[in-house]
mmCIF file of C-alpha atoms in Angstrom:
data_model
loop_
_atom_site.group_PDB
_atom_site.id
_atom_site.type_symbol
_atom_site.label_atom_id
_atom_site.label_comp_id
_atom_site.label_asym_id
_atom_site.label_seq_id
_atom_site.Cartn_x
_atom_site.Cartn_y
_atom_site.Cartn_z
ATOM 1 C CA MET A 1125 16.482 -102.432 15.496
ATOM 2 C CA ILE A 1126 17.434 -99.371 17.550
ATOM 3 C CA GLU A 1127 15.706 -96.175 16.389
ATOM 4 C CA LEU A 1128 16.254 -92.612 17.589
ATOM 5 C CA LEU A 1129 12.975 -90.759 17.067
ATOM 6 C CA SER A 1130 12.702 -86.969 17.040
ATOM 7 C CA PRO A 1131 9.851 -84.479 17.128
ATOM 8 C CA ALA A 1132 9.389 -82.198 14.117
ATOM 9 C CA GLY A 1133 7.114 -79.209 14.622
ATOM 10 C CA ASP A 1134 7.830 -77.808 11.158
ATOM 11 C CA ARG A 1135 10.031 -78.404 8.101
ATOM 12 C CA GLU A 1136 13.080 -76.641 9.573
ATOM 13 C CA ARG A 1137 12.973 -78.809 12.691
ATOM 14 C CA LEU A 1138 12.530 -81.905 10.542
ATOM 15 C CA GLU A 1139 15.648 -81.122 8.525
ATOM 16 C CA PHE A 1140 17.727 -80.441 11.634
ATOM 17 C CA ALA A 1141 16.441 -83.627 13.263
ATOM 18 C CA PHE A 1142 17.713 -85.728 10.373
ATOM 19 C CA LEU A 1143 20.954 -83.742 10.200
ATOM 20 C CA TYR A 1144 21.685 -84.414 13.873
ATOM 21 C CA GLY A 1145 21.077 -88.138 13.848
ATOM 22 C CA ALA A 1146 17.374 -88.950 14.004
ATOM 23 C CA ASP A 1147 16.394 -92.183 12.250
ATOM 24 C CA ALA A 1148 12.766 -91.064 12.110
ATOM 25 C CA VAL A 1149 10.560 -88.115 13.020
ATOM 26 C CA TYR A 1150 7.001 -87.823 14.253
ATOM 27 C CA LEU A 1151 4.891 -84.853 13.258
ATOM 28 C CA GLY A 1152 1.331 -83.686 12.900
ATOM 29 C CA GLY A 1153 -0.904 -82.410 10.149
ATOM 30 C CA LYS A 1154 -3.268 -79.504 10.631
ATOM 31 C CA ASN A 1155 -5.941 -81.773 12.156
ATOM 32 C CA PHE A 1156 -6.301 -84.816 14.423
ATOM 33 C CA GLY A 1157 -3.018 -84.292 16.354
ATOM 34 C CA LEU A 1158 -2.263 -83.353 19.941
ATOM 35 C CA ARG A 1159 -0.085 -80.286 19.356
ATOM 36 C CA ALA A 1160 -2.553 -77.704 18.099
ATOM 37 C CA ASN A 1161 -0.172 -74.868 19.030
ATOM 38 C CA ALA A 1162 2.696 -76.214 16.939
ATOM 39 C CA THR A 1163 3.087 -74.969 13.368
ATOM 40 C CA ASN A 1164 2.310 -78.452 12.019
ATOM 41 C CA PHE A 1165 2.212 -79.460 8.365
ATOM 42 C CA SER A 1166 -0.225 -78.804 5.545
ATOM 43 C CA ASN A 1167 -1.012 -81.737 3.265
ATOM 44 C CA GLU A 1168 1.440 -80.498 0.658
ATOM 45 C CA GLU A 1169 4.122 -79.996 3.305
ATOM 46 C CA LEU A 1170 3.474 -83.532 4.533
ATOM 47 C CA ARG A 1171 3.934 -84.905 1.028
ATOM 48 C CA GLU A 1172 7.180 -82.990 0.507
ATOM 49 C CA SER A 1173 8.514 -83.955 3.941
ATOM 50 C CA VAL A 1174 7.857 -87.658 3.387
ATOM 51 C CA GLU A 1175 9.600 -87.504 0.018
ATOM 52 C CA TYR A 1176 12.562 -85.709 1.601
ATOM 53 C CA ALA A 1177 12.811 -88.192 4.484
ATOM 54 C CA HIS A 1178 12.652 -91.195 2.180
ATOM 55 C CA SER A 1179 15.375 -89.711 -0.019
ATOM 56 C CA LEU A 1180 17.606 -89.885 3.077
ATOM 57 C CA GLY A 1181 16.505 -93.381 4.024
ATOM 58 C CA LYS A 1182 14.602 -91.965 7.032
ATOM 59 C CA LYS A 1183 11.031 -92.454 8.271
ATOM 60 C CA VAL A 1184 8.047 -90.225 9.047
ATOM 61 C CA TYR A 1185 5.279 -91.053 11.531
ATOM 62 C CA VAL A 1186 2.164 -88.875 11.556
ATOM 63 C CA THR A 1187 0.102 -88.263 14.695
ATOM 64 C CA VAL A 1188 -3.629 -88.940 14.447
ATOM 65 C CA ASN A 1189 -3.905 -89.274 18.208
ATOM 66 C CA ILE A 1190 -6.609 -86.971 19.560
ATOM 67 C CA VAL A 1191 -9.508 -88.378 21.569
ATOM 68 C CA PHE A 1192 -12.293 -88.069 19.001
ATOM 69 C CA HIS A 1193 -15.623 -86.417 19.704
ATOM 70 C CA ASN A 1194 -18.427 -86.999 17.203
ATOM 71 C CA GLU A 1195 -17.705 -83.831 15.262
ATOM 72 C CA ASP A 1196 -13.997 -84.682 14.966
ATOM 73 C CA ILE A 1197 -14.599 -87.762 12.815
ATOM 74 C CA GLU A 1198 -15.631 -85.762 9.744
ATOM 75 C CA GLY A 1199 -12.849 -85.908 7.173
ATOM 76 C CA LEU A 1200 -10.917 -88.637 8.977
ATOM 77 C CA VAL A 1201 -11.160 -91.310 6.282
ATOM 78 C CA ASP A 1202 -10.120 -88.913 3.519
ATOM 79 C CA TYR A 1203 -7.127 -87.827 5.603
ATOM 80 C CA LEU A 1204 -6.077 -91.426 6.277
ATOM 81 C CA LYS A 1205 -6.308 -92.223 2.570
ATOM 82 C CA PHE A 1206 -4.147 -89.191 1.832
ATOM 83 C CA LEU A 1207 -1.514 -90.404 4.318
ATOM 84 C CA GLU A 1208 -1.603 -93.791 2.575
ATOM 85 C CA GLU A 1209 -1.163 -92.102 -0.798
ATOM 86 C CA ILE A 1210 1.953 -90.182 0.258
ATOM 87 C CA ALA A 1211 3.395 -93.347 1.878
ATOM 88 C CA VAL A 1212 3.917 -92.202 5.459
ATOM 89 C CA ASP A 1213 5.703 -94.924 7.386
ATOM 90 C CA ALA A 1214 3.110 -95.139 10.164
ATOM 91 C CA ILE A 1215 0.345 -93.279 11.936
ATOM 92 C CA ILE A 1216 0.266 -92.825 15.717
ATOM 93 C CA VAL A 1217 -3.228 -93.302 17.153
ATOM 94 C CA SER A 1218 -4.953 -93.501 20.520
ATOM 95 C CA ASP A 1219 -8.662 -93.708 19.743
ATOM 96 C CA PRO A 1220 -9.966 -97.117 18.512
ATOM 97 C CA ILE A 1221 -12.093 -95.357 15.887
ATOM 98 C CA VAL A 1222 -8.959 -94.686 13.824
ATOM 99 C CA ILE A 1223 -7.921 -98.338 13.907
ATOM 100 C CA LYS A 1224 -11.471 -99.331 12.962
ATOM 101 C CA LYS A 1225 -11.548 -96.946 9.984
ATOM 102 C CA VAL A 1226 -8.174 -98.165 8.702
ATOM 103 C CA ARG A 1227 -9.421 -101.764 8.764
ATOM 104 C CA GLU A 1228 -12.893 -101.052 7.354
ATOM 105 C CA GLU A 1229 -11.519 -99.023 4.440
ATOM 106 C CA ASN A 1230 -8.569 -101.386 3.808
ATOM 107 C CA ILE A 1231 -6.146 -98.485 4.138
ATOM 108 C CA ALA A 1232 -2.520 -99.628 3.949
ATOM 109 C CA LEU A 1233 -1.102 -97.757 6.913
ATOM 110 C CA GLU A 1234 1.091 -99.162 9.682
ATOM 111 C CA ILE A 1235 -0.454 -98.338 13.056
ATOM 112 C CA HIS A 1236 1.470 -97.330 16.168
ATOM 113 C CA LEU A 1237 -0.436 -97.014 19.431
ATOM 114 C CA SER A 1238 0.093 -93.619 21.062
ATOM 115 C CA THR A 1239 1.282 -93.094 24.616
ATOM 116 C CA GLN A 1240 -2.157 -91.469 25.078
ATOM 117 C CA ALA A 1241 -3.583 -94.990 25.310
ATOM 118 C CA SER A 1242 -1.718 -95.346 28.642
ATOM 119 C CA THR A 1243 -0.564 -98.899 27.927
ATOM 120 C CA LEU A 1244 1.230 -100.602 30.827
ATOM 121 C CA ASN A 1245 0.503 -104.332 30.602
ATOM 122 C CA ALA A 1246 0.957 -107.230 28.196
ATOM 123 C CA ARG A 1247 -2.737 -108.141 27.920
ATOM 124 C CA THR A 1248 -3.636 -104.682 26.677
ATOM 125 C CA VAL A 1249 -0.767 -104.850 24.200
ATOM 126 C CA LYS A 1250 -2.006 -108.221 22.908
ATOM 127 C CA PHE A 1251 -5.499 -106.764 22.453
ATOM 128 C CA TYR A 1252 -4.182 -103.943 20.289
ATOM 129 C CA VAL A 1253 -1.870 -106.236 18.336
ATOM 130 C CA ASP A 1254 -4.929 -108.336 17.485
ATOM 131 C CA GLN A 1255 -6.523 -105.138 16.130
ATOM 132 C CA GLY A 1256 -3.603 -104.583 13.774
ATOM 133 C CA VAL A 1257 -1.227 -102.409 15.819
ATOM 134 C CA LYS A 1258 2.454 -102.981 14.895
ATOM 135 C CA ARG A 1259 4.136 -100.829 17.556
ATOM 136 C CA VAL A 1260 3.146 -99.670 21.032
ATOM 137 C CA VAL A 1261 4.325 -96.375 22.501
ATOM 138 C CA LEU A 1262 4.175 -97.287 26.168
ATOM 139 C CA ALA A 1263 2.797 -94.967 28.817
ATOM 140 C CA ARG A 1264 5.445 -92.724 30.303
ATOM 141 C CA GLU A 1265 4.714 -94.365 33.640
ATOM 142 C CA ALA A 1266 6.151 -97.697 32.433
ATOM 143 C CA SER A 1267 8.865 -99.156 34.653
ATOM 144 C CA LYS A 1268 11.742 -101.347 33.594
ATOM 145 C CA LYS A 1269 9.806 -104.385 34.883
ATOM 146 C CA ASP A 1270 6.716 -103.367 32.892
ATOM 147 C CA ILE A 1271 8.706 -103.008 29.680
ATOM 148 C CA GLU A 1272 10.533 -106.303 30.147
ATOM 149 C CA ARG A 1273 7.322 -108.233 30.867
ATOM 150 C CA ILE A 1274 5.501 -106.722 27.860
ATOM 151 C CA LYS A 1275 8.392 -107.494 25.533
ATOM 152 C CA THR A 1276 8.753 -111.052 26.807
ATOM 153 C CA ASP A 1277 5.035 -111.814 26.591
ATOM 154 C CA THR A 1278 4.249 -110.136 23.255
ATOM 155 C CA GLY A 1279 7.429 -109.541 21.249
ATOM 156 C CA VAL A 1280 5.835 -106.348 19.949
ATOM 157 C CA ASP A 1281 7.866 -103.385 18.708
ATOM 158 C CA ILE A 1282 8.190 -101.054 21.712
ATOM 159 C CA GLU A 1283 8.701 -97.291 21.682
ATOM 160 C CA CYS A 1284 9.480 -95.333 24.851
ATOM 161 C CA PHE A 1285 10.013 -91.683 25.658
ATOM 162 C CA ILE A 1286 13.532 -90.903 26.842
ATOM 163 C CA GLN A 1287 13.575 -87.115 27.036
ATOM 164 C CA GLY A 1288 11.199 -84.236 27.610
ATOM 165 C CA ALA A 1289 8.329 -82.902 29.648
ATOM 166 C CA MET A 1290 6.211 -85.202 31.790
ATOM 167 C CA CYS A 1291 2.491 -84.880 32.453
ATOM 168 C CA THR A 1292 1.085 -84.343 35.933
ATOM 169 C CA SER A 1293 -1.785 -86.571 34.925
ATOM 170 C CA PHE A 1294 -1.583 -90.156 33.684
ATOM 171 C CA SER A 1295 0.182 -90.001 30.301
ATOM 172 C CA GLY A 1296 -1.794 -87.001 29.127
ATOM 173 C CA ARG A 1297 -5.255 -87.956 30.396
ATOM 174 C CA CYS A 1298 -5.737 -84.533 31.926
ATOM 175 C CA VAL A 1299 -8.879 -82.408 32.327
ATOM 176 C CA MET A 1300 -7.347 -79.462 34.212
ATOM 177 C CA SER A 1301 -6.790 -77.463 31.032
ATOM 178 C CA ASN A 1302 -10.429 -77.941 30.018
ATOM 179 C CA TYR A 1303 -11.643 -77.001 33.482
ATOM 180 C CA ALA A 1304 -9.553 -73.839 33.847
ATOM 181 C CA THR A 1305 -9.364 -72.502 30.278
ATOM 182 C CA ASN A 1306 -11.840 -74.522 28.170
ATOM 183 C CA ARG A 1307 -8.886 -75.769 26.094
ATOM 184 C CA ASP A 1308 -9.080 -79.540 25.632
ATOM 185 C CA SER A 1309 -5.712 -81.196 26.280
ATOM 186 C CA ASN A 1310 -6.988 -84.444 24.767
ATOM 187 C CA ARG A 1311 -7.733 -82.704 21.470
ATOM 188 C CA GLY A 1312 -4.459 -80.797 21.234
ATOM 189 C CA GLY A 1313 -5.193 -77.637 23.210
ATOM 190 C CA CYS A 1314 -3.399 -78.183 26.522
ATOM 191 C CA ALA A 1315 -2.725 -74.899 28.367
ATOM 192 C CA GLN A 1316 -0.234 -76.656 30.693
ATOM 193 C CA ILE A 1317 -2.120 -75.758 33.847
ATOM 194 C CA CYS A 1318 0.218 -78.021 35.833
ATOM 195 C CA ARG A 1319 3.015 -75.485 35.165
ATOM 196 C CA TRP A 1320 1.080 -72.779 37.006
ATOM 197 C CA SER A 1321 1.568 -71.774 40.626
ATOM 198 C CA PHE A 1322 -1.373 -72.234 43.007
ATOM 199 C CA CYS A 1323 -2.292 -70.930 46.468
ATOM 200 C CA ASP A 1324 -3.927 -72.881 49.299
ATOM 201 C CA ASP A 1325 -6.506 -71.512 51.752
ATOM 202 C CA GLU A 1326 -3.735 -69.824 53.731
ATOM 203 C CA ASN A 1327 -2.327 -68.165 50.593
ATOM 204 C CA ARG A 1328 0.754 -70.372 50.548
ATOM 205 C CA GLU A 1329 2.094 -70.918 47.056
ATOM 206 C CA PHE A 1330 2.639 -74.443 45.750
ATOM 207 C CA GLU A 1331 3.188 -76.325 42.493
ATOM 208 C CA MET A 1332 2.474 -79.885 41.328
ATOM 209 C CA MET A 1333 4.663 -80.281 38.302
ATOM 210 C CA PRO A 1334 6.917 -83.282 37.612
ATOM 211 C CA LYS A 1335 10.513 -82.700 36.643
ATOM 212 C CA ASP A 1336 11.474 -83.481 33.065
ATOM 213 C CA LEU A 1337 12.339 -86.972 31.863
ATOM 214 C CA ASN A 1338 16.001 -87.785 31.161
ATOM 215 C CA MET A 1339 16.983 -91.388 30.429
ATOM 216 C CA ALA A 1340 20.639 -90.821 29.481
ATOM 217 C CA THR A 1341 21.804 -93.190 32.215
ATOM 218 C CA ASN A 1342 19.321 -95.905 31.222
ATOM 219 C CA ILE A 1343 19.602 -96.255 27.438
ATOM 220 C CA GLU A 1344 21.775 -99.366 27.605
ATOM 221 C CA SER A 1345 19.370 -100.973 30.090
ATOM 222 C CA MET A 1346 16.393 -100.095 27.890
ATOM 223 C CA ILE A 1347 18.061 -101.722 24.880
ATOM 224 C CA GLN A 1348 18.679 -104.849 26.944
ATOM 225 C CA VAL A 1349 15.012 -105.163 27.975
ATOM 226 C CA GLY A 1350 13.846 -104.814 24.377
ATOM 227 C CA VAL A 1351 12.995 -101.178 23.616
ATOM 228 C CA ASN A 1352 13.205 -100.589 19.846
ATOM 229 C CA SER A 1353 12.520 -96.877 19.448
ATOM 230 C CA PHE A 1354 13.801 -94.080 21.704
ATOM 231 C CA LYS A 1355 11.534 -91.060 21.534
ATOM 232 C CA ILE A 1356 12.248 -87.422 22.340
ATOM 233 C CA GLU A 1357 9.375 -85.119 23.282
ATOM 234 C CA GLY A 1358 9.172 -81.550 22.023
ATOM 235 C CA ARG A 1359 7.494 -80.631 18.730
ATOM 236 C CA MET A 1360 7.454 -76.993 19.864
ATOM 237 C CA ARG A 1361 11.100 -76.930 20.988
ATOM 238 C CA SER A 1362 13.808 -74.929 19.211
ATOM 239 C CA ILE A 1363 16.236 -76.253 16.602
ATOM 240 C CA TYR A 1364 19.000 -75.751 19.181
ATOM 241 C CA TYR A 1365 17.215 -77.971 21.699
ATOM 242 C CA ILE A 1366 16.515 -80.651 19.110
ATOM 243 C CA ALA A 1367 20.076 -80.582 17.772
ATOM 244 C CA THR A 1368 21.667 -80.695 21.234
ATOM 245 C CA VAL A 1369 19.518 -83.517 22.556
ATOM 246 C CA LEU A 1370 19.780 -85.612 19.383
ATOM 247 C CA HIS A 1371 23.529 -85.012 19.141
ATOM 248 C CA THR A 1372 23.943 -86.285 22.711
ATOM 249 C CA TYR A 1373 21.657 -89.327 22.552
ATOM 250 C CA ARG A 1374 22.998 -90.280 19.115
ATOM 251 C CA ARG A 1375 26.470 -90.545 20.594
ATOM 252 C CA ILE A 1376 25.227 -92.514 23.608
ATOM 253 C CA ILE A 1377 23.545 -95.066 21.325
ATOM 254 C CA ASP A 1378 26.542 -95.255 18.993
ATOM 255 C CA LYS A 1379 28.901 -95.747 21.930
ATOM 256 C CA ILE A 1380 26.705 -98.581 23.227
ATOM 257 C CA LYS A 1381 26.900 -100.231 19.804
ATOM 258 C CA THR A 1382 30.719 -100.010 19.832
ATOM 259 C CA ASN A 1383 31.039 -100.882 23.531
ATOM 260 C CA THR A 1384 32.778 -97.571 24.268
ATOM 261 C CA LEU A 1385 30.214 -95.893 26.547
ATOM 262 C CA SER A 1386 31.771 -94.744 29.832
ATOM 263 C CA ASP A 1387 30.448 -93.296 33.090
ATOM 264 C CA GLU A 1388 32.440 -90.153 32.323
ATOM 265 C CA TYR A 1389 30.659 -89.637 29.029
ATOM 266 C CA ILE A 1390 27.255 -90.261 30.639
ATOM 267 C CA SER A 1391 28.014 -87.581 33.238
ATOM 268 C CA TYR A 1392 29.032 -85.170 30.480
ATOM 269 C CA ALA A 1393 25.899 -86.003 28.461
ATOM 270 C CA LYS A 1394 23.601 -85.414 31.438
ATOM 271 C CA ASN A 1395 25.151 -82.003 32.040
ATOM 272 C CA ILE A 1396 24.641 -80.981 28.408
ATOM 273 C CA ILE A 1397 21.024 -82.182 28.326
ATOM 274 C CA ASN A 1398 20.097 -80.615 31.665
ATOM 275 C CA ARG A 1399 21.541 -77.298 30.556
ATOM 276 C CA VAL A 1400 19.562 -77.134 27.311
ATOM 277 C CA ALA A 1401 16.306 -78.363 28.901
ATOM 278 C CA ASN A 1402 16.149 -75.510 31.471
ATOM 279 C CA ARG A 1403 14.358 -77.698 34.033
ATOM 280 C CA GLU A 1404 15.777 -80.445 36.205
ATOM 281 C CA SER A 1405 15.422 -83.901 34.666
ATOM 282 C CA VAL A 1406 15.317 -87.387 36.167
ATOM 283 C CA SER A 1407 14.448 -91.003 35.268
ATOM 284 C CA GLN A 1408 10.913 -90.723 36.681
ATOM 285 C CA PHE A 1409 9.132 -94.157 36.700
ATOM 286 C CA TYR A 1410 11.824 -96.397 35.202
ATOM 287 C CA HIS A 1411 13.216 -97.677 38.514
ATOM 288 C CA GLY A 1412 9.988 -97.405 40.515
ATOM 289 C CA LEU A 1413 7.406 -94.852 41.596
ATOM 290 C CA PRO A 1414 8.711 -91.277 41.709
ATOM 291 C CA THR A 1415 9.068 -89.586 45.075
ATOM 292 C CA GLU A 1416 8.918 -85.945 46.098
ATOM 293 C CA LYS A 1417 12.454 -85.632 44.672
ATOM 294 C CA GLU A 1418 11.101 -86.131 41.139
ATOM 295 C CA GLN A 1419 8.509 -83.359 41.464
ATOM 296 C CA TYR A 1420 8.399 -79.595 41.843
ATOM 297 C CA PHE A 1421 6.352 -78.400 44.796
ATOM 298 C CA SER A 1422 8.009 -75.033 45.382
ATOM 299 C CA GLY A 1423 11.013 -73.037 44.281
ATOM 300 C CA ARG A 1424 10.977 -74.170 40.654
ATOM 301 C CA GLN A 1425 13.861 -72.882 38.532
ATOM 302 C CA GLU A 1426 13.031 -72.557 34.835
ATOM 303 C CA ASP A 1427 15.214 -69.820 33.410
ATOM 304 C CA SER A 1428 15.610 -69.632 29.659
ATOM 305 C CA ASN A 1429 19.267 -69.316 28.652
ATOM 306 C CA GLN A 1430 20.971 -67.628 25.728
ATOM 307 C CA ASP A 1431 23.562 -70.350 25.137
ATOM 308 C CA PHE A 1432 22.755 -70.674 21.423
ATOM 309 C CA LEU A 1433 24.944 -68.004 19.844
ATOM 310 C CA GLY A 1434 24.832 -68.769 16.152
ATOM 311 C CA LEU A 1435 24.152 -71.150 13.290
ATOM 312 C CA VAL A 1436 26.999 -71.989 10.920
ATOM 313 C CA LYS A 1437 25.878 -71.326 7.339
ATOM 314 C CA ASP A 1438 29.247 -71.948 5.676
ATOM 315 C CA SER A 1439 32.837 -72.688 6.632
ATOM 316 C CA ASP A 1440 36.351 -73.192 5.365
ATOM 317 C CA GLU A 1441 39.459 -74.099 7.355
ATOM 318 C CA LYS A 1442 39.867 -70.614 8.824
ATOM 319 C CA THR A 1443 36.490 -68.843 8.767
ATOM 320 C CA ALA A 1444 32.889 -69.646 9.681
ATOM 321 C CA THR A 1445 29.952 -67.725 8.262
ATOM 322 C CA VAL A 1446 27.503 -67.504 11.158
ATOM 323 C CA GLU A 1447 23.882 -66.431 11.493
ATOM 324 C CA VAL A 1448 23.664 -64.662 14.873
ATOM 325 C CA ARG A 1449 21.097 -65.963 17.354
ATOM 326 C CA ASN A 1450 22.218 -64.407 20.685
ATOM 327 C CA TYR A 1451 24.693 -61.805 21.899
ATOM 328 C CA PHE A 1452 28.399 -62.578 21.774
ATOM 329 C CA LYS A 1453 31.608 -60.575 21.454
ATOM 330 C CA ILE A 1454 35.354 -60.725 20.898
ATOM 331 C CA GLY A 1455 36.973 -62.434 23.886
ATOM 332 C CA ASP A 1456 34.136 -64.905 24.529
ATOM 333 C CA THR A 1457 35.107 -68.570 24.788
ATOM 334 C CA VAL A 1458 32.712 -70.619 22.674
ATOM 335 C CA GLN A 1459 32.145 -74.137 21.390
ATOM 336 C CA ILE A 1460 30.902 -75.315 17.999
ATOM 337 C CA PHE A 1461 29.265 -78.741 17.759
ATOM 338 C CA GLY A 1462 27.909 -80.438 14.669
ATOM 339 C CA PRO A 1463 26.449 -83.698 13.418
ATOM 340 C CA LYS A 1464 29.683 -85.229 12.087
ATOM 341 C CA MET A 1465 32.467 -83.144 13.631
ATOM 342 C CA ASP A 1466 34.291 -83.233 16.934
ATOM 343 C CA THR A 1467 33.213 -80.332 19.126
ATOM 344 C CA ILE A 1468 35.753 -77.510 18.986
ATOM 345 C CA GLU A 1469 36.430 -74.790 21.555
ATOM 346 C CA PHE A 1470 38.139 -71.442 21.019
ATOM 347 C CA THR A 1471 38.186 -67.821 22.107
ATOM 348 C CA ILE A 1472 36.742 -65.404 19.559
ATOM 349 C CA GLU A 1473 39.538 -63.160 18.277
ATOM 350 C CA ASN A 1474 38.103 -61.732 15.083
ATOM 351 C CA ILE A 1475 34.587 -60.887 13.833
ATOM 352 C CA THR A 1476 33.613 -59.102 10.627
ATOM 353 C CA SER A 1477 30.341 -58.273 8.925
ATOM 354 C CA GLU A 1478 29.472 -59.765 5.535
ATOM 355 C CA ASP A 1479 31.178 -56.829 3.795
ATOM 356 C CA GLY A 1480 34.339 -57.177 5.891
ATOM 357 C CA THR A 1481 33.707 -54.421 8.454
ATOM 358 C CA PRO A 1482 35.399 -55.292 11.787
ATOM 359 C CA LEU A 1483 32.965 -55.901 14.659
ATOM 360 C CA GLU A 1484 33.481 -56.017 18.426
ATOM 361 C CA VAL A 1485 30.061 -57.423 19.349
ATOM 362 C CA CYS A 1486 27.189 -59.286 17.673
ATOM 363 C CA ASN A 1487 23.763 -58.333 19.011
ATOM 364 C CA HIS A 1488 21.424 -58.386 16.001
ATOM 365 C CA PRO A 1489 19.553 -61.725 15.622
ATOM 366 C CA LYS A 1490 19.786 -63.224 12.105
ATOM 367 C CA GLU A 1491 22.712 -60.921 11.186
ATOM 368 C CA ILE A 1492 25.340 -62.738 9.096
ATOM 369 C CA VAL A 1493 28.927 -62.404 10.372
ATOM 370 C CA LYS A 1494 32.275 -64.093 9.761
ATOM 371 C CA ILE A 1495 34.369 -65.495 12.618
ATOM 372 C CA LYS A 1496 37.922 -66.788 12.673
ATOM 373 C CA ILE A 1497 37.910 -70.480 13.708
ATOM 374 C CA PRO A 1498 40.602 -73.112 14.421
ATOM 375 C CA SER A 1499 39.241 -75.719 11.984
ATOM 376 C CA LYS A 1500 36.499 -76.273 9.430
ATOM 377 C CA CYS A 1501 32.949 -76.774 10.734
ATOM 378 C CA ASP A 1502 29.915 -78.641 9.431
ATOM 379 C CA ILE A 1503 27.289 -76.562 7.668
ATOM 380 C CA GLY A 1504 24.399 -76.563 10.119
ATOM 381 C CA SER A 1505 26.664 -76.828 13.147
ATOM 382 C CA MET A 1506 25.863 -74.584 16.108
ATOM 383 C CA MET A 1507 27.903 -72.200 18.193
ATOM 384 C CA ARG A 1508 27.188 -72.015 21.910
ATOM 385 C CA ILE A 1509 28.769 -70.307 24.880
ATOM 386 C CA LYS A 1510 31.232 -72.582 26.688
ATOM 387 C CA MET A 1511 29.230 -74.556 29.236
ATOM 388 C CA PHE A 1512 31.523 -77.411 30.221
ATOM 389 C CA ASP A 1513 34.929 -78.671 29.231
ATOM 390 C CA ILE A 1514 34.688 -80.787 26.102
ATOM 391 C CA PHE A 1515 34.696 -84.504 26.782
ATOM 392 C CA GLU A 1516 36.204 -86.790 24.136
ATOM 393 C CA GLU A 1517 33.029 -87.701 22.282
ATOM 394 C CA ARG A 1518 34.041 -90.307 19.749
#
């Protein structure tokens, strides 16, 4: 089994994740998850989302992965029974109390061990398997050798992160947020202190932030050593980020399956991913311990771009109905990519409002406009400013 696993911070992100090639999503309810600042899902929204996913033949994993303090345990069993009732495909946990409650109450939930458990060796994996865990999300510090040894010794289902932000601490075991802001990173309140700039005693500015993770060049190797699920970080990321990253990794995986993956496509994919992520991204621990080249110490570049121009709401062979997201105008060269279409590129020659009024520029977010296009587009496809020449993707 090869699974592409996407974050889903809300229902809109969930729908776009499935549209752009995710086999499964992970998400959180209002309690017990590690993304307190995400929108997250009410119980009714969870029920509806699971039903929707299953209607597509997709899966939903729910995070119950905080480090529990005594007061956090109240309501846990009722919540687990609710997740059983709505037939979520698995829960993601880090604290042994959740595993214990599932077993004591005979709750029929598949258990996945969170990356928060910082698992890096086969003996630890065997311990958790004996407790009923069916899948292990390895620590982000896992190397190729670690993964291969764990798979060989245990045969367990392995999930690994392939894209997204890294933690300065050891797979999320950080206390800096608590110390500086009284927001507990291990209960979902991380203030991302490691993204801040600091000054030493001589007032020299420095940073201690790792670059993002990007495993585009290593997916084939990860499949060979036994990784089953390829996980993207980012429950608070935009639909454009999720669509772009999923669209790219989906094609990498599909090309591996058909033995058509080339170095040229990998180079193209890395450029696309790096552009949408805003920060530099590298393989981090996969080939060995990171060096100073995998970290930011000074001069960090993290500029947000306005590449996402519009969302295609409807299309025929000649015209796309587009919801504006960022400024664009007649004469701009743009690209439209979608889940099942070849990416197209063209120069905008004609724009009208919904009522047919000619327009020169589009600068009102969420405005609906019509654009002349060279061929029909997928509903839900996205228009972006031209970043790179299109590489033959299929």
